[in-house]
């Protein structure tokens, strides 16, 4: 990535998180990353960190070789129409993190045979802990490997079939909010039991991190749950009460609804 110049088109939540994560990885200098948005005054502070900040697409795209599309699905068509005359196949590689918009949709609007790879990161990319799903039915292996390399510097990657991209959006990108809400809810239980809110949040977050780390070390969730649920004990009592109230089913149904919505955002405008 050392010799690359990256233009991030759509410097919002995920665009800025990506830029910060890439710089934190040490693989690229902030001066090689352009951040593009229309209301550029809202990110003028990022200039002080060394990023190039601009509202002029052409100024950023012409020197770049990697273009990251990070606008909302309903904003994408206008951006692609503007990009059409600026992009050069062979020079530019397009990475789209936009939910629900296929490689074919993007390629059709760009009209010039440029390679497009989709990536679905999450906001933990800012601290280099993203789970990023990558897909492209048409890009070369070399380009897909390059995109994996980019996102491996800011977390973990997995290559998936493109038709599973909206499912990946729900599980991993929206999933950050689902897990955060679960941790927040656990901390609120802790507050009711007598802890101050900051203590309860810290305790719940570290417990969640420990649970995730057990899985990362190769454990299976149910086997780990079995270790905590002693006969007639307090864990099984709490867990069963949660399940009677639909804990697993609420997560499963929420993820399915999110995936459905993610697939509709581009074509139906949300
Ligand atoms: N947030 C997440 O966790 C996450 C995770 C994975 C993927 N995504 C996907 O990433 C995309 C962006 O999400 P987000 O949460 O980062 O949204 P966001 O915060 O609203 O960012 C979108 C940015 O695009 C800019 N923009 C809009 N039209 C533009 C144009 N014509 N030219 C240049 N910039 C333009 C907007 O700024 P101006 O209005 O100032 O132009 C805004 O800063 C979405 O497609 C989403 O599905 C998000």
Coordinates of C-alpha atoms and ligand atoms in Angstrom, one line a residue:
X1 CA 0.0 0.0 0.0
X2 CA 3.1 2.2 0.4
X3 CA 2.9 3.7 -3.1
X4 CA -0.9 4.0 -3.3
X5 CA -2.9 7.2 -3.3
X6 CA -6.4 6.7 -1.9
X7 CA -9.5 8.9 -2.5
X8 CA -12.3 8.2 0.0
X9 CA -15.5 9.6 -1.7
X10 CA -17.9 10.2 1.2
X11 CA -16.0 11.2 4.3
X12 CA -18.7 10.3 6.8
X13 CA -18.7 7.7 9.6
X14 CA -17.2 4.8 7.8
X15 CA -15.0 6.8 5.4
X16 CA -13.3 8.7 8.2
X17 CA -13.0 5.5 10.3
X18 CA -11.3 3.7 7.4
X19 CA -8.9 6.7 6.9
X20 CA -8.0 6.7 10.6
X21 CA -7.5 2.9 10.7
X22 CA -5.3 2.9 7.6
X23 CA -3.0 5.6 9.1
X24 CA -3.0 3.8 12.5
X25 CA -1.7 0.6 10.7
X26 CA 1.4 2.6 9.6
X27 CA 1.0 1.3 6.1
X28 CA 0.1 4.7 4.6
X29 CA 0.7 8.3 5.4
X30 CA -2.3 10.6 5.9
X31 CA -1.1 12.8 3.0
X32 CA -1.7 9.9 0.6
X33 CA -5.4 9.8 1.6
X34 CA -8.0 12.4 0.2
X35 CA -11.2 12.8 2.1
X36 CA -14.1 14.0 -0.1
X37 CA -17.4 15.4 0.9
X38 CA -19.6 18.3 -0.1
X39 CA -19.9 20.1 3.3
X40 CA -16.2 20.0 3.6
X41 CA -16.1 22.5 6.5
X42 CA -17.4 19.8 8.9
X43 CA -14.1 17.9 8.5
X44 CA -11.6 20.7 8.3
X45 CA -10.1 19.5 11.6
X46 CA -8.8 16.4 9.7
X47 CA -6.5 18.6 7.7
X48 CA -4.5 19.1 10.9
X49 CA -3.9 15.3 11.0
X50 CA -2.4 15.5 7.5
X51 CA -5.3 14.2 5.4
X52 CA -6.1 16.0 2.1
X53 CA -9.6 17.4 2.6
X54 CA -11.6 18.5 -0.4
X55 CA -15.0 18.9 -2.0
X56 CA -13.5 18.7 -5.5
X57 CA -13.9 15.1 -6.8
X58 CA -11.6 15.6 -9.8
X59 CA -8.8 17.0 -7.7
X60 CA -8.8 13.9 -5.6
X61 CA -9.5 11.2 -8.2
X62 CA -6.9 12.2 -10.8
X63 CA -3.8 11.6 -8.6
X64 CA -5.4 8.5 -6.9
X65 CA -5.2 4.9 -7.9
X66 CA -7.6 3.5 -5.3
X67 CA -11.1 5.0 -5.1
X68 CA -13.3 4.1 -2.1
X69 CA -17.0 4.7 -2.5
X70 CA -18.4 5.5 1.0
X71 CA -21.5 7.5 0.4
X72 CA -25.1 6.4 1.3
X73 CA -26.7 4.1 -1.2
X74 CA -29.2 6.8 -2.2
X75 CA -26.3 9.2 -2.9
X76 CA -24.3 6.8 -5.1
X77 CA -25.9 7.4 -8.5
X78 CA -24.9 11.1 -8.6
X79 CA -21.3 10.3 -7.5
X80 CA -21.0 7.5 -10.1
X81 CA -22.3 9.9 -12.9
X82 CA -19.7 12.5 -11.8
X83 CA -16.9 9.9 -11.6
X84 CA -17.7 8.4 -15.1
X85 CA -15.5 10.8 -17.0
X86 CA -12.7 10.8 -14.4
X87 CA -12.0 7.1 -13.9
X88 CA -9.4 5.2 -16.0
X89 CA -9.5 1.4 -16.2
X90 CA -6.0 0.0 -15.5
X91 CA -5.2 3.0 -13.3
X92 CA -8.0 3.1 -10.9
X93 CA -9.4 0.3 -8.7
X94 CA -12.8 1.0 -7.2
X95 CA -13.6 -0.3 -3.7
X96 CA -17.3 0.1 -2.7
X97 CA -18.4 -0.1 0.9
X98 CA -21.9 1.0 0.0
X99 CA -24.6 -1.4 1.3
X100 CA -26.9 -3.1 -1.1
X101 CA -25.4 -2.0 -4.4
X102 CA -23.9 -4.7 -6.6
X103 CA -20.7 -4.6 -8.6
X104 CA -22.7 -4.9 -11.7
X105 CA -24.9 -1.8 -10.8
X106 CA -21.7 0.2 -10.2
X107 CA -19.9 -1.0 -13.3
X108 CA -23.0 -0.3 -15.4
X109 CA -23.1 3.4 -14.3
X110 CA -19.3 3.8 -14.7
X111 CA -19.5 2.4 -18.2
X112 CA -15.7 2.0 -18.7
X113 CA -14.7 -1.5 -17.5
X114 CA -12.9 -0.4 -14.4
X115 CA -12.4 -3.1 -11.7
X116 CA -14.8 -2.9 -8.8
X117 CA -14.5 -4.8 -5.5
X118 CA -17.1 -4.6 -2.7
X119 CA -16.0 -4.5 0.9
X120 CA -18.3 -4.4 4.0
X121 CA -16.3 -3.2 7.0
X122 CA -17.7 -1.9 10.3
X123 CA -16.9 1.1 12.4
X124 CA -14.4 -0.8 14.5
X125 CA -12.1 -0.2 11.6
X126 CA -11.1 3.0 13.3
X127 CA -9.4 1.0 16.0
X128 CA -8.2 -1.7 13.5
X129 CA -10.8 -4.3 14.7
X130 CA -13.1 -4.5 11.7
X131 CA -14.7 -7.7 10.4
X132 CA -14.6 -6.9 6.7
X133 CA -16.4 -9.0 4.1
X134 CA -15.0 -8.8 0.5
X135 CA -16.7 -9.8 -2.7
X136 CA -16.4 -9.3 -6.5
X137 CA -17.7 -11.6 -9.2
X138 CA -15.6 -9.8 -11.9
X139 CA -12.3 -8.3 -10.5
X140 CA -9.0 -10.1 -10.9
X141 CA -7.6 -12.3 -8.1
X142 CA -4.8 -9.8 -7.8
X143 CA -7.2 -6.9 -7.1
X144 CA -9.3 -9.0 -4.7
X145 CA -6.1 -9.9 -2.8
X146 CA -5.0 -6.3 -2.8
X147 CA -8.3 -5.2 -1.2
X148 CA -8.0 -8.0 1.3
X149 CA -4.5 -6.7 2.1
X150 CA -5.9 -3.2 2.6
X151 CA -8.6 -4.3 5.0
X152 CA -6.3 -6.9 6.8
X153 CA -4.3 -3.9 8.1
X154 CA -7.5 -2.7 9.9
X155 CA -8.9 -6.0 11.2
X156 CA -9.9 -9.3 9.8
X157 CA -11.3 -10.1 6.3
X158 CA -13.3 -12.9 4.8
X159 CA -14.1 -13.3 1.0
X160 CA -17.7 -14.2 0.4
X161 CA -20.0 -14.6 -2.6
X162 CA -21.5 -11.3 -3.6
X163 CA -25.1 -12.5 -3.1
X164 CA -24.3 -12.8 0.6
X165 CA -23.2 -9.2 0.9
X166 CA -26.4 -7.8 2.3
X167 CA -26.4 -10.6 4.9
X168 CA -22.9 -9.6 5.8
X169 CA -24.0 -6.0 6.1
X170 CA -26.6 -7.0 8.7
X171 CA -24.3 -9.4 10.6
X172 CA -21.1 -7.4 10.7
X173 CA -21.8 -3.7 9.9
X174 CA -25.2 -3.3 11.6
X175 CA -23.9 -6.0 14.1
X176 CA -21.7 -3.5 15.8
X177 CA -24.9 -1.7 17.0
X178 CA -26.6 -4.9 18.0
X179 CA -23.7 -6.0 20.2
X180 CA -23.2 -2.5 21.6
X181 CA -26.9 -2.4 22.6
X182 CA -26.6 -5.8 24.2
X183 CA -23.6 -4.6 26.3
X184 CA -25.4 -1.4 27.2
X185 CA -28.4 -3.4 28.3
X186 CA -26.2 -5.7 30.4
X187 CA -24.7 -2.6 32.1
X188 CA -28.1 -1.3 32.8
X189 CA -28.9 -4.5 34.6
X190 CA -25.7 -4.0 36.6
X191 CA -26.8 -0.4 37.5
X192 CA -30.1 -1.8 38.9
X193 CA -28.0 -4.2 41.0
X194 CA -25.9 -1.4 42.5
X195 CA -23.0 -0.4 40.3
X196 CA -22.4 3.1 39.0
X197 CA -23.0 3.4 35.3
X198 CA -19.3 3.8 34.3
X199 CA -18.3 0.8 36.4
X200 CA -21.2 -1.3 35.1
X201 CA -20.4 -0.4 31.4
X202 CA -16.7 -1.2 32.0
X203 CA -17.6 -4.6 33.6
X204 CA -20.1 -5.5 30.9
X205 CA -17.7 -4.5 28.0
X206 CA -14.7 -6.4 29.4
X207 CA -17.0 -9.5 30.0
X208 CA -18.2 -9.3 26.4
X209 CA -14.6 -8.9 25.2
X210 CA -13.7 -12.0 27.2
X211 CA -16.6 -14.0 25.7
X212 CA -15.6 -12.9 22.1
X213 CA -11.9 -13.8 22.9
X214 CA -12.9 -17.3 24.0
X215 CA -14.5 -17.8 20.6
X216 CA -11.5 -16.3 18.8
X217 CA -9.3 -18.9 20.6
X218 CA -11.4 -21.7 19.0
X219 CA -14.0 -22.4 21.6
X220 CA -17.7 -23.1 20.7
X221 CA -20.3 -20.8 22.4
X222 CA -22.5 -23.6 23.7
X223 CA -19.6 -25.5 25.2
X224 CA -18.5 -22.3 27.0
X225 CA -22.1 -21.7 28.2
X226 CA -22.2 -25.2 29.6
X227 CA -19.1 -24.4 31.7
X228 CA -20.9 -21.5 33.3
X229 CA -24.3 -23.1 33.8
X230 CA -24.1 -25.3 37.0
X231 CA -27.2 -27.3 37.9
X232 CA -29.9 -25.2 39.6
X233 CA -27.5 -22.3 39.3
X234 CA -27.9 -18.6 38.8
X235 CA -26.5 -18.5 35.2
X236 CA -29.1 -21.0 33.8
X237 CA -31.8 -19.2 35.7
X238 CA -30.8 -15.8 34.1
X239 CA -30.2 -17.3 30.7
X240 CA -33.5 -19.1 30.6
X241 CA -35.4 -16.0 31.7
X242 CA -33.7 -14.1 28.8
X243 CA -34.7 -16.9 26.4
X244 CA -38.3 -16.9 27.6
X245 CA -38.3 -13.2 26.7
X246 CA -37.0 -13.9 23.2
X247 CA -33.3 -13.1 23.5
X248 CA -31.9 -15.4 20.7
X249 CA -35.0 -15.0 18.6
X250 CA -34.9 -11.2 18.8
X251 CA -31.3 -11.2 17.5
X252 CA -32.0 -13.6 14.7
X253 CA -35.1 -11.7 13.6
X254 CA -33.4 -8.3 13.9
X255 CA -30.5 -9.5 11.7
X256 CA -32.9 -10.9 9.1
X257 CA -34.9 -7.6 9.0
X258 CA -31.7 -5.6 8.7
X259 CA -30.5 -7.7 5.8
X260 CA -33.8 -7.3 4.0
X261 CA -33.6 -3.5 4.5
X262 CA -30.0 -3.3 3.4
X263 CA -30.9 -4.9 0.1
X264 CA -33.7 -2.3 -0.5
X265 CA -31.8 0.9 0.2
X266 CA -30.3 1.5 -3.2
X267 CA -33.2 0.5 -5.5
X268 CA -36.1 1.8 -3.3
X269 CA -34.2 4.8 -1.8
X270 CA -34.7 3.4 1.7
Ligands
LIG1 N1 -21.6 3.2 9.2 C1 -21.3 2.0 9.1 O1 -21.1 1.3 10.1 C2 -21.1 1.3 7.8 C3 -20.5 0.1 7.7 C4 -20.3 -0.5 6.5 C5 -20.7 0.1 5.3 N2 -21.4 1.3 5.4 C6 -21.8 2.0 4.2 O2 -21.0 3.1 4.0 C7 -21.7 4.1 3.4 C8 -21.5 5.4 4.2 O3 -22.1 5.2 5.5 P1 -21.9 6.2 6.7 O4 -22.5 5.7 7.9 O5 -20.4 6.6 6.7 O6 -22.7 7.5 6.1 P2 -22.5 9.0 6.4 O7 -21.8 9.2 7.7 O8 -23.8 9.7 6.0 O9 -21.4 9.4 5.2 C9 -21.7 9.6 3.9 C10 -20.8 10.8 3.5 O10 -21.0 11.0 2.1 C11 -20.9 12.4 1.8 N3 -21.4 12.6 0.5 C12 -22.7 12.5 0.1 N4 -22.9 12.8 -1.2 C13 -21.6 13.1 -1.7 C14 -21.1 13.5 -2.9 N5 -21.9 13.7 -4.0 N6 -19.8 13.7 -3.1 C15 -19.0 13.5 -2.0 N7 -19.4 13.2 -0.8 C16 -20.7 13.0 -0.6 C17 -21.6 13.0 2.9 O11 -21.1 14.3 3.2 P3 -21.7 15.6 2.5 O12 -23.2 15.6 2.7 O13 -21.1 16.7 3.2 O14 -21.3 15.5 1.1 C18 -21.2 12.1 4.1 O15 -20.1 12.6 4.8 C19 -23.1 3.6 3.3 O16 -23.4 3.2 2.0 C20 -23.2 2.5 4.3 O17 -24.1 1.5 3.8 C21 -21.5 1.9 6.6

